[in-house]
Short mmCIF file of C-alpha atoms in Angstrom, two decimals:
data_model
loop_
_atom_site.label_atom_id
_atom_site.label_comp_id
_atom_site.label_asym_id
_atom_site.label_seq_id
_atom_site.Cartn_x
_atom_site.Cartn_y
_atom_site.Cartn_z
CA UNK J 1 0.00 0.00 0.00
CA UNK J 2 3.05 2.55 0.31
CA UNK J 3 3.33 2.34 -3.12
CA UNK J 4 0.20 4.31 -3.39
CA UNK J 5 1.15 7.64 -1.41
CA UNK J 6 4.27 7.63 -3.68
CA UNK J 7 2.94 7.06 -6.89
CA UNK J 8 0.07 9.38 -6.30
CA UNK J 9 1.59 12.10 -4.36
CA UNK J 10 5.55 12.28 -5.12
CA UNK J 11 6.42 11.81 -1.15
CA UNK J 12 6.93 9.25 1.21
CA UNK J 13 4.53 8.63 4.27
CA UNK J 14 7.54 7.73 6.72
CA UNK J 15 7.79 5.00 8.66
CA UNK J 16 4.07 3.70 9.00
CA UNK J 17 3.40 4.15 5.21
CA UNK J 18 0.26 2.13 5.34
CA UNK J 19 -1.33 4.08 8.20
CA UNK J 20 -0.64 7.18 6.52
CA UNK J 21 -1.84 5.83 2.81
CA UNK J 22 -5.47 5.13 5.25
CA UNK J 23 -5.50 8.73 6.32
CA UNK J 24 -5.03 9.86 2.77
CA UNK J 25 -8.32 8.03 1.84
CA UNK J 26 -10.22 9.60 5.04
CA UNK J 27 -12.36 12.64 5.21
CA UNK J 28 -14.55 13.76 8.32
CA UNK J 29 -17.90 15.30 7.97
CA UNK J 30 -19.23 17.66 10.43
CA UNK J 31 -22.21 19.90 11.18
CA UNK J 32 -24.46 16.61 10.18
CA UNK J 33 -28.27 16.66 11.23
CA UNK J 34 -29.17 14.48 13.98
CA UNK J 35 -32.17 12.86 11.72
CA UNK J 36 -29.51 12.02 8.83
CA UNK J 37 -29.39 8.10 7.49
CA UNK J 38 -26.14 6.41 6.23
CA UNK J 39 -27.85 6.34 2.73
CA UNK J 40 -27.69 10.36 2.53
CA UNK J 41 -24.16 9.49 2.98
CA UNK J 42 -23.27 7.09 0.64
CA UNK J 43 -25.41 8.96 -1.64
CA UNK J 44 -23.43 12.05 -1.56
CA UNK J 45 -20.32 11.14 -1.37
CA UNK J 46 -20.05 8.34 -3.66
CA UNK J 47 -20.02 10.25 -6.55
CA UNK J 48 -16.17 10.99 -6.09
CA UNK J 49 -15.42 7.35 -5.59
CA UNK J 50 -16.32 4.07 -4.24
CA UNK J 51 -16.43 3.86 -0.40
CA UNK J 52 -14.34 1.88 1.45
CA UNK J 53 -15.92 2.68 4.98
CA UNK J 54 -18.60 4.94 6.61
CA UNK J 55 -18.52 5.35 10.32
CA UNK J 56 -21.64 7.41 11.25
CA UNK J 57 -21.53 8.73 14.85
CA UNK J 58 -24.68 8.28 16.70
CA UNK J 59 -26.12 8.73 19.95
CA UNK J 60 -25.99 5.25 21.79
CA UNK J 61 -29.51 5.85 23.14
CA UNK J 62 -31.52 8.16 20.75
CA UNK J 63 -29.94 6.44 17.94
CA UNK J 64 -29.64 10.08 16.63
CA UNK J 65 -26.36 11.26 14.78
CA UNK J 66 -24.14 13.27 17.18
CA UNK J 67 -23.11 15.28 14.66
CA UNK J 68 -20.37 13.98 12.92
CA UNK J 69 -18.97 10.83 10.70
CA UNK J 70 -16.20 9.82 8.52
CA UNK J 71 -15.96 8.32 4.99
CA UNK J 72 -12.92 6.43 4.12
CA UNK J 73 -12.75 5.86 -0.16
CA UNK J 74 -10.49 3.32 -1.99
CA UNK J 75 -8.85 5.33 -3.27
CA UNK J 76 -7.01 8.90 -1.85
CA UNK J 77 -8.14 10.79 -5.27
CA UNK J 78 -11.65 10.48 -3.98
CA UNK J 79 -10.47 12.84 -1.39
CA UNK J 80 -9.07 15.28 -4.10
CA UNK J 81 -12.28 15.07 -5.79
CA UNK J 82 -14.32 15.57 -2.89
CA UNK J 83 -12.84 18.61 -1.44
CA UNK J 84 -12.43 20.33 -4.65
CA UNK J 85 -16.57 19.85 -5.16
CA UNK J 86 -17.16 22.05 -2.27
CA UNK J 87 -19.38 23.52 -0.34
CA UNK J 88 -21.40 19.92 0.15
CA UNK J 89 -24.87 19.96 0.69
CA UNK J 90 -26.30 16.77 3.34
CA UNK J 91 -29.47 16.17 4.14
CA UNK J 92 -31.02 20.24 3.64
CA UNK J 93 -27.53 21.67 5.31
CA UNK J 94 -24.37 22.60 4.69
CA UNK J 95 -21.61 20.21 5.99
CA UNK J 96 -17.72 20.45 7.32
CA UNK J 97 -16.09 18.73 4.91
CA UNK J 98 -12.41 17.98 5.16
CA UNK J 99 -9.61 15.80 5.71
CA UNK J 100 -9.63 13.72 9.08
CA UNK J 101 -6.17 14.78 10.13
CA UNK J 102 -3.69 12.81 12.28
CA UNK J 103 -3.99 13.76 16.36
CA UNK J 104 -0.48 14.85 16.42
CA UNK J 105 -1.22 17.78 14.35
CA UNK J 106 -3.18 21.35 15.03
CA UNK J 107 -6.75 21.03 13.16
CA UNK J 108 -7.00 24.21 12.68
CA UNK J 109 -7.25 25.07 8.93
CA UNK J 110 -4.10 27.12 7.91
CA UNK J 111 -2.13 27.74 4.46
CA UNK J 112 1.65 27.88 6.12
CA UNK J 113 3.70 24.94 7.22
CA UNK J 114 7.06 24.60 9.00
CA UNK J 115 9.76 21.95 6.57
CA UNK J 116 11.97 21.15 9.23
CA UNK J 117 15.48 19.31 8.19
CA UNK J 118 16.17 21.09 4.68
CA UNK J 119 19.21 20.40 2.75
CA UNK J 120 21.14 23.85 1.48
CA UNK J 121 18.37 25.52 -1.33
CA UNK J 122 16.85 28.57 -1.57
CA UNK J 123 13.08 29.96 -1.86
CA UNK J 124 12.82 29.25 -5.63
CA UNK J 125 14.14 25.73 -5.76
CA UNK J 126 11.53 25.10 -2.55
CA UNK J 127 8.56 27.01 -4.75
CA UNK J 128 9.21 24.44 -7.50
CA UNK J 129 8.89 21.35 -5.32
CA UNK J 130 6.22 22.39 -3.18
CA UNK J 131 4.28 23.62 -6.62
CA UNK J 132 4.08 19.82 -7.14
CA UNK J 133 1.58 19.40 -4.18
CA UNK J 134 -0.72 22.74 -5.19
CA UNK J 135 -0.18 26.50 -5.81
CA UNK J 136 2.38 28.56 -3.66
CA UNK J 137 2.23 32.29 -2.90
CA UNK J 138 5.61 32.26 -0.95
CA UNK J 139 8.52 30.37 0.32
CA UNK J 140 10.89 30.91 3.23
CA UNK J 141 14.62 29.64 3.50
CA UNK J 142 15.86 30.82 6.99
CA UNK J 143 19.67 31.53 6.57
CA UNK J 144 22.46 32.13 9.51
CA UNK J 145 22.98 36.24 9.36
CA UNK J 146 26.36 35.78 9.90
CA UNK J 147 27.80 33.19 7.67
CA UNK J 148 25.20 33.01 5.24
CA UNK J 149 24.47 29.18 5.12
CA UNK J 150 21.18 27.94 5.60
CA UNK J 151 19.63 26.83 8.89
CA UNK J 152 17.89 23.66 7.68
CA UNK J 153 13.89 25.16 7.79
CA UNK J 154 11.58 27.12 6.26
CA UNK J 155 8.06 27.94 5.98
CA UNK J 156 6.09 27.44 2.53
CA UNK J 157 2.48 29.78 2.44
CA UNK J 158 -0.26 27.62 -0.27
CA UNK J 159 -3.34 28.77 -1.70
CA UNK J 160 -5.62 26.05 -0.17
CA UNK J 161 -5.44 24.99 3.02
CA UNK J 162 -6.31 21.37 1.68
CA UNK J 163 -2.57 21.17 0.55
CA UNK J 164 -0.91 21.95 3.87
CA UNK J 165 -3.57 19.17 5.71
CA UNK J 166 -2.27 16.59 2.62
CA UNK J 167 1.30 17.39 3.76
CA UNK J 168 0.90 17.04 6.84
CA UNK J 169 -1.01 13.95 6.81
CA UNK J 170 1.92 12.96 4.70
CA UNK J 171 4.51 14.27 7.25
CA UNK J 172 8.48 13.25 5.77
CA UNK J 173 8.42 14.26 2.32
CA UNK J 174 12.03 13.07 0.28
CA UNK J 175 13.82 16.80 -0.44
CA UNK J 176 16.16 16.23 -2.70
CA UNK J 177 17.50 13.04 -1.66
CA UNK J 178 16.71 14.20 2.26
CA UNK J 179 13.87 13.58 4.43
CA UNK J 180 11.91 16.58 5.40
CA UNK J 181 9.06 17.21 7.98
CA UNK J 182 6.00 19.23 7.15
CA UNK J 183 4.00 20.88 9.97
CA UNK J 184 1.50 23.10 10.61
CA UNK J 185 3.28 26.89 11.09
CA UNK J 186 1.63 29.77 13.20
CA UNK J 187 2.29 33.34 11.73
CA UNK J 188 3.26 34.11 15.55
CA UNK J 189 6.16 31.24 15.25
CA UNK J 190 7.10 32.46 11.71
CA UNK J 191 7.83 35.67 12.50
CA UNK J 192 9.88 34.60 15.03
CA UNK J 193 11.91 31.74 13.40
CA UNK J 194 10.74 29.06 15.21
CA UNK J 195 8.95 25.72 14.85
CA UNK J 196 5.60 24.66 12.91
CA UNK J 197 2.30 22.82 14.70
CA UNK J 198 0.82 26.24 16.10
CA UNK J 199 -2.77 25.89 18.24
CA UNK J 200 -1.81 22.26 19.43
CA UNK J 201 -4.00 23.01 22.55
CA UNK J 202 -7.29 23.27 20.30
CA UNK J 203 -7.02 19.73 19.87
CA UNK J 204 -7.97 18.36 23.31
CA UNK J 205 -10.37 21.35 23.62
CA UNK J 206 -13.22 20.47 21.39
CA UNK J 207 -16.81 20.49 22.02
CA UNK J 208 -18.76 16.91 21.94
CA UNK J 209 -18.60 16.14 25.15
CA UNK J 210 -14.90 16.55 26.06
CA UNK J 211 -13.89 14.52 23.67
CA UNK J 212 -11.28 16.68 21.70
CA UNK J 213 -11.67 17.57 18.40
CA UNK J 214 -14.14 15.31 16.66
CA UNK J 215 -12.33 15.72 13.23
CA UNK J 216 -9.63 13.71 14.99
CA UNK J 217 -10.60 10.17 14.63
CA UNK J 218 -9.92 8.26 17.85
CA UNK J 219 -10.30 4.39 17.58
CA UNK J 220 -10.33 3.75 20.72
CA UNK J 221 -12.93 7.31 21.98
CA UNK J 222 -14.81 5.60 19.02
CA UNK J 223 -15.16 2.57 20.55
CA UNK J 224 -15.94 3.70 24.28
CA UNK J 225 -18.10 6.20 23.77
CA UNK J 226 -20.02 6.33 20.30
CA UNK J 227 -22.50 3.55 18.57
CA UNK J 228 -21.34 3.67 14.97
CA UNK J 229 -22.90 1.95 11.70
CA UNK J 230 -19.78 1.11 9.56
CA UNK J 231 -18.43 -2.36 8.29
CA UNK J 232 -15.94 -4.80 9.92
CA UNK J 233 -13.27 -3.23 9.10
CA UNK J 234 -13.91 -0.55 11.71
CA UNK J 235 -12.12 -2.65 14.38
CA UNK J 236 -8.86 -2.63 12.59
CA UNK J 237 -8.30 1.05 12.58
CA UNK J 238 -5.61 2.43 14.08
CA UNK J 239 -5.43 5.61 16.56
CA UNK J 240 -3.04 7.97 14.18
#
């Protein structure tokens, strides 16, 4: 399966390629109505490829959705698809859609990450690369004042914030024969020169009853505390 990431997306997932190649393929839905079926689901979202999975969040004793749920495709160009068709309309509402990102990153939505361990380059050669993953408005190469020579980070600003969440999801990208790490960058940090991953706090903050940010999908929260409609496969998922 870690064949796919790197055929479809230039990079490398690291060194749990599968898990990463699953969290390609996922997207979370939010804002859902609590009287909407799995049907109003499939028939949505099928339309930008054949679904793998739906786990529908429900209400253990109303049987009513809480909310939320998450569609994993076959295939990660589903996801492409499906964010690019935006806004989605569910069930007579608007709906949150975007990618389920991995726990260890800020969900906040955000055009700027943090590329820790970069060879020597400079802003152009880092435009062209990144350009590979969507459109960028500006690169940063952070350089010693003194000497000259390069500090080994950066920051790269997209378009869409749907290319920094694919990059992260992704998280060691091969830079010119180097791995690289892509994270999430506050302006506040990259003004200053420091790290990426800004508003990590907003993760175990969420609504939902305490349960952290519900775009984070939690295998083991999902099992616990939520009655969800989804195939077998449900019980093989792994926390990110």
């Amino acid at each position: 399966r870690s064949s796919g990431i790197n055929a479809e997306y230039g990079g490398k997932g690291g060194d749990d390629d599968v898990d990463r190649e699953l969290i390609l393929r996922k997207i979370f839905i939010g804002g859902v109505k609590p009287d909407t079926q799995d049907d109003q689901f499939r028939e949505l979202f099928s339309q930008f490829g054949e679904i793998e999975e739906l786990v529908h969040v429900r209400n253990r004793e109303t049987k009513m959705s809480k909310g939320f749920a998450f569609i994993t495709f076959v295939s990660p160009t589903a996801v492409d698809k499906c964010i690019g068709a935006k806004p989605h309309h569910l069930n007579g509402k608007d709906v949150d859609v975007k990618r389920a990102v991995p726990k260890d990153q800020s969900q906040d939505k955000c055009t700027k990450i943090f590329v820790g361990g970069l060879p020597e380059t400079d802003e152009a050669e880092m435009k062209r690369f990144f350009e590979t993953y969507g459109p960028v408005t500006q690169t940063q190469y952070k350089r010693d004042q003194t000497t000259g020579r390069g500090r080994g980070f950066g920051f790269v600003t997209f378009e869409e914030w749907d290319t920094v969440d694919k990059l992260v999801i992704l998280k060691h990208i091969e830079y010119n024969g180097k791995k690289i790490e892509c994270k999430k960058a506050s302006d506040a940090k990259s003004t200053e020169g420091g790290g990426g991953g800004g508003g990590q706090k907003n993760m175990n903050q969420g609504q939902h009853g305490g349960q952290g940010n519900p775009s984070v999908y939690n295998q083991q929260s999902n099992q616990s505390s939520y009655s969800s409609h989804s195939s077998s496969r449900s019980a093989n998922y792994k926390p990110y």
